[in-house]
Amino acid sequence: MCNHHQEIEESTDRCCPRGGRVRGFMQPWLLLLLAQRPAHGYELMERLSQGEATPAADPGLLYRTLRQFEEEGLVRSSWDTEGGGPARRVYEITAEGLDYLHAWVVNIRRTRERLDRFLSEYEAYFHSKKGGEQDVRTR
Amino acid sequence: MCNHHQEIEESTDRCCPRGGRVRGFMQPWLLLLLAQRPAHGYELMERLSQGEATPAADPGLLYRTLRQFEEEGLVRSSWDTEGGGPARRVYEITAEGLDYLHAWVVNIRRTRERLDRFLSEYEAYFHSKKGGEQDVRTR
DNA sequence: GTATAATATATGTGAAAATCAGATAACAGA
DNA sequence: TCTGTTATCTGATTTTCACATATATTATAC
């Protein structure tokens, strides 16, 4: 069972990126998971949601993303009618998709560096000046 | 001189998040910069773009974001007509804005953990299986 | 003096990305 | 037969962002 549309327990109070998801991050995950082994959408959804990697991906976005990848030649698909349950569309990554994934990782590393730079700057300010005593008039 | 609209030399080939910017990341930066000291939009733009923190922020987005912050009570502004050049709207962060920033940082730390998890998974796969020899038929 | 560059703020628009909500269908077991 | 699980997909709306452009003021270069 893959409980999407579940309630978000850590509502983050009211702040920041909606739902606590990392934005624009489903795409590289999908390519990586498919690089590991071919899979169908539903399985990808479960693998994405497990381990707290991403909090319950939206199926609509996931399936649309896979179709889009196929249009772009990053993955290719075939129907699997064997086994119980409804037919499933099994995706596998292409050579082009692998290239794309590798290029993406370069970007993600750069992104992490920027995150670190932000957090350093934040800590430098709020830890050196204990509590940040720059005068903020609460008036 | 603050050369926005500059050409992006590292075009990342054709891949990934548009323009190489980190998505949804201007907002916490603005709050942090304003926590350090009050400033007007143009100055914030320069501080954002320097040090490669963010590659040349879009002024449109920046000014809109500041106005939105003001609506939400995260910052407050006043006009500064002193000194040369056109009048500038000087923003300072509010107590609520500081709270918001701190909450945001919690999220950003979580985001970084997720990035790391992704990169670990990627490296685990592509470094153990040298070159990832999972059979990808190039056909 | 006037044209140009730099400073500074702002809006209008459109594409892409993401959310929310539901429709559809096959099969399994009670 | 009715419900639950597996599985895929679409439609509507909202949000986000990038790009282009408009505007005004002052400084300086010619």
XYZ file of C-alpha atoms (C1' of nucleotides) in Angstrom:
338
model
C 0.000 0.000 0.000
C 1.311 3.388 -0.973
C -0.502 6.073 0.972
C -0.173 9.164 -1.126
C -2.519 12.020 -0.343
C -1.656 11.331 3.263
C -1.790 13.979 5.924
C 1.481 15.811 6.436
C 2.360 15.364 10.067
C 5.294 17.795 10.049
C 3.410 20.822 8.776
C 6.486 23.018 9.255
C 4.126 25.414 11.074
C 3.128 27.441 8.011
C 6.396 28.110 6.429
C 8.462 27.643 3.373
C 8.224 25.174 0.532
C 4.726 23.752 0.511
C 4.398 20.242 1.885
C 8.061 19.982 2.717
C 8.996 18.558 -0.637
C 12.205 19.440 -2.374
C 11.213 21.266 -5.497
C 12.208 19.951 -8.906
C 13.726 16.908 -7.360
C 11.523 14.102 -8.507
C 13.091 14.020 -11.933
C 16.663 13.082 -11.025
C 15.338 10.579 -8.510
C 13.299 8.856 -11.173
C 16.278 8.594 -13.479
C 18.476 7.228 -10.708
C 15.915 4.645 -9.638
C 15.499 3.555 -13.241
C 19.257 3.370 -13.665
C 19.333 0.909 -10.787
C 16.724 -1.259 -12.459
C 13.707 -1.026 -14.771
C 10.451 -0.417 -12.972
C 6.864 0.701 -13.415
C 5.356 3.897 -12.080
C 3.711 2.507 -9.005
C 6.883 0.834 -7.847
C 8.840 4.038 -8.404
C 6.329 5.853 -6.281
C 6.862 3.451 -3.419
C 10.615 3.577 -3.710
C 10.485 7.372 -3.791
C 8.329 7.583 -0.688
C 10.233 5.043 1.383
C 13.164 5.969 3.546
C 11.845 9.509 3.919
C 13.707 10.319 0.702
C 10.729 12.295 -0.482
C 7.489 12.677 1.433
C 4.828 10.923 -0.651
C 5.224 11.936 -4.255
C 2.183 13.010 -6.246
C 1.197 10.236 -8.684
C -0.067 12.702 -11.260
C 3.265 14.439 -11.436
C 5.137 11.158 -11.453
C 3.298 9.594 -14.367
C 3.371 12.800 -16.355
C 7.085 13.123 -15.770
C 7.701 9.591 -17.001
C 5.719 10.232 -20.173
C 7.633 13.410 -20.735
C 10.912 11.583 -20.266
C 9.826 9.098 -22.861
C 9.013 11.866 -25.340
C 12.491 13.229 -24.762
C 14.060 9.817 -25.235
C 15.425 9.532 -21.701
C 13.467 6.373 -20.990
C 11.561 3.824 -22.996
C 8.588 1.739 -21.936
C 6.773 -1.493 -22.602
C 3.669 -3.139 -21.188
C 3.918 -5.920 -18.696
C 0.747 -7.995 -18.540
C 2.212 -10.902 -16.588
C 1.500 -11.362 -12.923
C -1.692 -10.412 -11.120
C -3.295 -6.994 -11.150
C -3.713 -4.517 -13.969
C -1.150 -4.162 -16.729
C 1.803 -2.009 -15.853
C 4.001 0.118 -18.018
C 7.582 -0.771 -17.332
C 10.182 1.908 -17.928
C 13.864 1.468 -18.525
C 16.454 4.170 -18.863
C 18.190 4.834 -22.173
C 21.811 5.757 -22.795
C 20.665 9.319 -23.295
C 18.833 9.167 -20.000
C 22.011 8.102 -18.264
C 23.898 11.034 -19.781
C 21.166 13.298 -18.579
C 21.360 11.853 -15.091
C 25.103 12.376 -14.918
C 24.740 15.965 -16.076
C 22.067 16.447 -13.471
C 24.293 15.224 -10.696
C 26.810 17.908 -11.544
C 24.053 20.433 -11.010
C 22.936 18.857 -7.794
C 26.452 18.995 -6.416
C 26.556 22.684 -7.240
C 23.209 23.115 -5.584
C 24.486 21.463 -2.444
C 27.456 23.799 -2.399
C 25.069 26.726 -2.535
C 22.991 25.290 0.268
C 26.138 24.917 2.332
C 27.169 28.458 1.551
C 23.801 29.667 2.758
C 23.920 27.629 5.941
C 27.480 28.774 6.658
C 26.481 32.374 6.255
C 23.463 31.817 8.467
C 25.461 30.126 11.194
C 28.280 32.635 10.978
C 25.806 35.397 11.650
C 23.526 33.843 14.229
C 26.143 31.964 16.181
C 28.805 34.647 16.435
C 26.290 37.334 17.378
C 24.416 35.193 19.918
C 20.777 35.397 18.998
C 21.463 38.065 16.414
C 21.269 41.220 18.501
C 21.126 43.526 15.500
C 18.508 45.945 16.757
C 15.164 44.812 15.465
C 12.600 47.173 16.809
C 9.611 44.981 17.515
C 7.341 48.034 17.884
C 27.331 47.830 -12.068
C 25.149 44.782 -11.616
C 25.002 42.859 -14.845
C 21.837 40.831 -14.650
C 20.534 39.402 -17.880
C 24.089 38.297 -18.531
C 24.845 35.318 -20.679
C 25.102 32.054 -18.799
C 28.526 30.721 -19.660
C 28.011 27.321 -18.065
C 24.855 26.385 -19.926
C 24.913 22.913 -18.358
C 24.587 21.679 -21.947
C 20.788 21.703 -22.080
C 19.915 20.037 -18.884
C 18.140 20.328 -15.629
C 16.823 23.240 -13.624
C 16.396 26.228 -15.904
C 19.201 28.761 -15.808
C 21.187 26.879 -13.216
C 19.521 28.676 -10.356
C 18.497 26.937 -7.172
C 14.747 26.918 -7.113
C 12.867 28.763 -4.403
C 16.072 29.917 -2.857
C 15.987 33.658 -3.253
C 13.522 34.050 -0.432
C 15.609 32.706 2.447
C 18.628 34.573 1.094
C 16.750 37.844 1.151
C 15.667 37.304 4.725
C 19.185 36.388 5.801
C 20.733 39.401 4.077
C 18.148 41.653 5.680
C 18.793 40.056 9.054
C 22.438 41.061 8.686
C 21.463 44.644 7.994
C 18.682 46.728 6.430
C 19.109 47.293 2.720
C 17.315 48.350 -0.441
C 16.519 46.090 -3.386
C 19.373 47.028 -5.619
C 21.933 46.408 -2.922
C 20.380 43.042 -2.134
C 20.654 42.139 -5.775
C 24.361 42.871 -5.778
C 24.954 40.986 -2.562
C 23.007 38.034 -3.922
C 24.986 37.928 -7.130
C 28.403 38.339 -5.616
C 30.447 35.356 -4.446
C 28.622 33.093 -6.878
C 25.988 32.616 -4.191
C 23.307 32.847 -6.814
C 23.975 33.445 -10.487
C 22.588 36.914 -11.179
C 19.201 37.129 -9.541
C 16.255 38.368 -11.567
C 15.309 41.896 -10.449
C 11.649 41.351 -11.254
C 11.441 38.398 -8.941
C 13.458 40.139 -6.280
C 11.318 43.253 -6.035
C 8.110 41.285 -6.183
C 9.336 39.008 -3.432
C 10.185 41.952 -1.203
C 6.739 43.462 -1.686
C 5.155 40.124 -0.925
C 7.232 39.811 2.227
C 6.019 43.202 3.287
C 2.389 42.189 2.763
C 3.021 39.163 4.956
C 4.686 41.271 7.620
C 8.113 39.655 7.297
C 9.795 42.933 6.423
C 8.914 46.597 6.581
C 10.087 49.408 4.366
C 10.671 53.109 4.224
C 11.878 55.525 1.570
C 15.385 56.833 1.616
C 15.751 60.007 -0.430
C 19.151 61.004 0.931
C 22.282 60.496 -1.109
C 22.553 60.622 -4.862
C 20.470 58.692 -7.338
C 16.779 57.900 -7.309
C 14.903 57.272 -4.096
C 15.315 53.823 -2.708
C 13.008 51.714 -0.637
C 14.919 50.427 2.353
C 13.734 47.184 3.877
C 14.362 45.867 7.346
C 13.381 42.520 8.721
C 10.691 42.190 11.401
C 10.601 39.852 14.375
C 8.156 37.729 12.430
C 10.541 37.680 9.512
C 13.288 36.400 11.768
C 11.047 33.596 13.005
C 10.274 32.751 9.434
C 13.948 32.669 8.545
C 14.754 30.325 11.406
C 11.913 28.016 10.415
C 13.182 28.122 6.864
C 16.642 27.065 7.907
C 15.208 23.938 9.473
C 13.733 23.105 6.113
C 16.908 23.875 4.266
C 18.854 21.531 6.517
C 16.344 18.819 5.737
C 16.683 19.608 2.074
C 20.415 19.241 2.281
C 20.022 15.856 3.945
C 17.863 14.777 1.048
C 20.399 16.019 -1.439
C 23.064 14.047 0.368
C 20.892 10.965 0.392
C 20.455 11.307 -3.343
C 24.158 11.793 -3.981
C 25.061 8.871 -1.718
C 22.680 6.631 -3.548
C 24.041 7.822 -6.847
C 27.644 7.260 -5.858
C 26.906 3.933 -4.241
C 25.488 2.730 -7.492
C 27.843 4.240 -10.022
C 31.059 3.792 -8.094
C 30.559 0.236 -6.866
C 29.418 -0.997 -10.246
C 32.186 0.766 -12.180
C 30.485 2.766 -14.905
C 27.152 1.181 -14.036
C 27.289 -1.946 -16.177
C 23.618 -2.732 -15.673
C 22.819 -3.825 -19.200
C 21.420 -0.854 -21.046
C 20.796 -1.931 -24.585
C 21.816 1.057 -26.631
C 20.062 -0.302 -29.737
C 23.640 71.563 -22.667
C 22.603 67.132 -24.028
C 23.359 62.351 -24.571
C 24.519 58.339 -22.223
C 25.363 55.313 -18.397
C 24.416 53.915 -13.852
C 21.175 53.664 -10.149
C 16.736 52.127 -8.660
C 12.028 50.237 -8.716
C 8.332 48.111 -10.889
C 4.829 45.594 -14.108
C 3.124 42.432 -17.782
C 3.257 38.134 -19.799
C 3.837 33.376 -20.727
C 5.812 28.837 -19.922
C 6.795 25.372 -16.835
C 6.161 22.949 -12.601
C 3.401 21.382 -8.933
C -0.862 20.591 -6.410
C -5.390 18.965 -5.987
C -8.987 16.193 -7.400
C -10.841 12.690 -9.629
C -11.660 9.010 -13.469
C -10.764 4.504 -15.079
C -9.694 -0.354 -14.991
C -8.134 -5.107 -13.517
C -7.933 -8.336 -10.235
C -8.214 -10.526 -5.428
C -10.510 -12.055 -1.625
C -14.389 -11.773 1.776
C -21.187 -8.782 -5.235
C -18.830 -5.529 -2.948
C -14.721 -3.663 -1.298
C -9.807 -2.942 -1.298
C -5.478 -2.936 -3.633
C -2.849 -2.281 -7.578
C -2.081 0.632 -11.436
C -2.309 4.403 -14.851
C -3.892 8.679 -16.427
C -6.349 13.299 -17.120
C -8.339 17.939 -16.027
C -8.279 22.167 -13.546
C -6.051 25.308 -11.023
C -2.293 27.535 -8.658
C 2.332 28.786 -8.006
C 6.788 29.889 -9.569
C 9.939 31.740 -12.416
C 12.192 33.903 -16.453
C 12.210 37.325 -19.763
C 11.109 41.593 -21.479
C 10.107 46.073 -20.755
C 8.697 50.635 -18.600
C 9.809 54.383 -15.639
C 12.380 57.952 -13.066
C 16.599 60.158 -11.079
C 21.194 61.453 -10.970
C 26.091 61.432 -12.524
C 29.478 61.838 -16.226
C 31.217 62.228 -20.616
C 31.253 64.652 -24.731
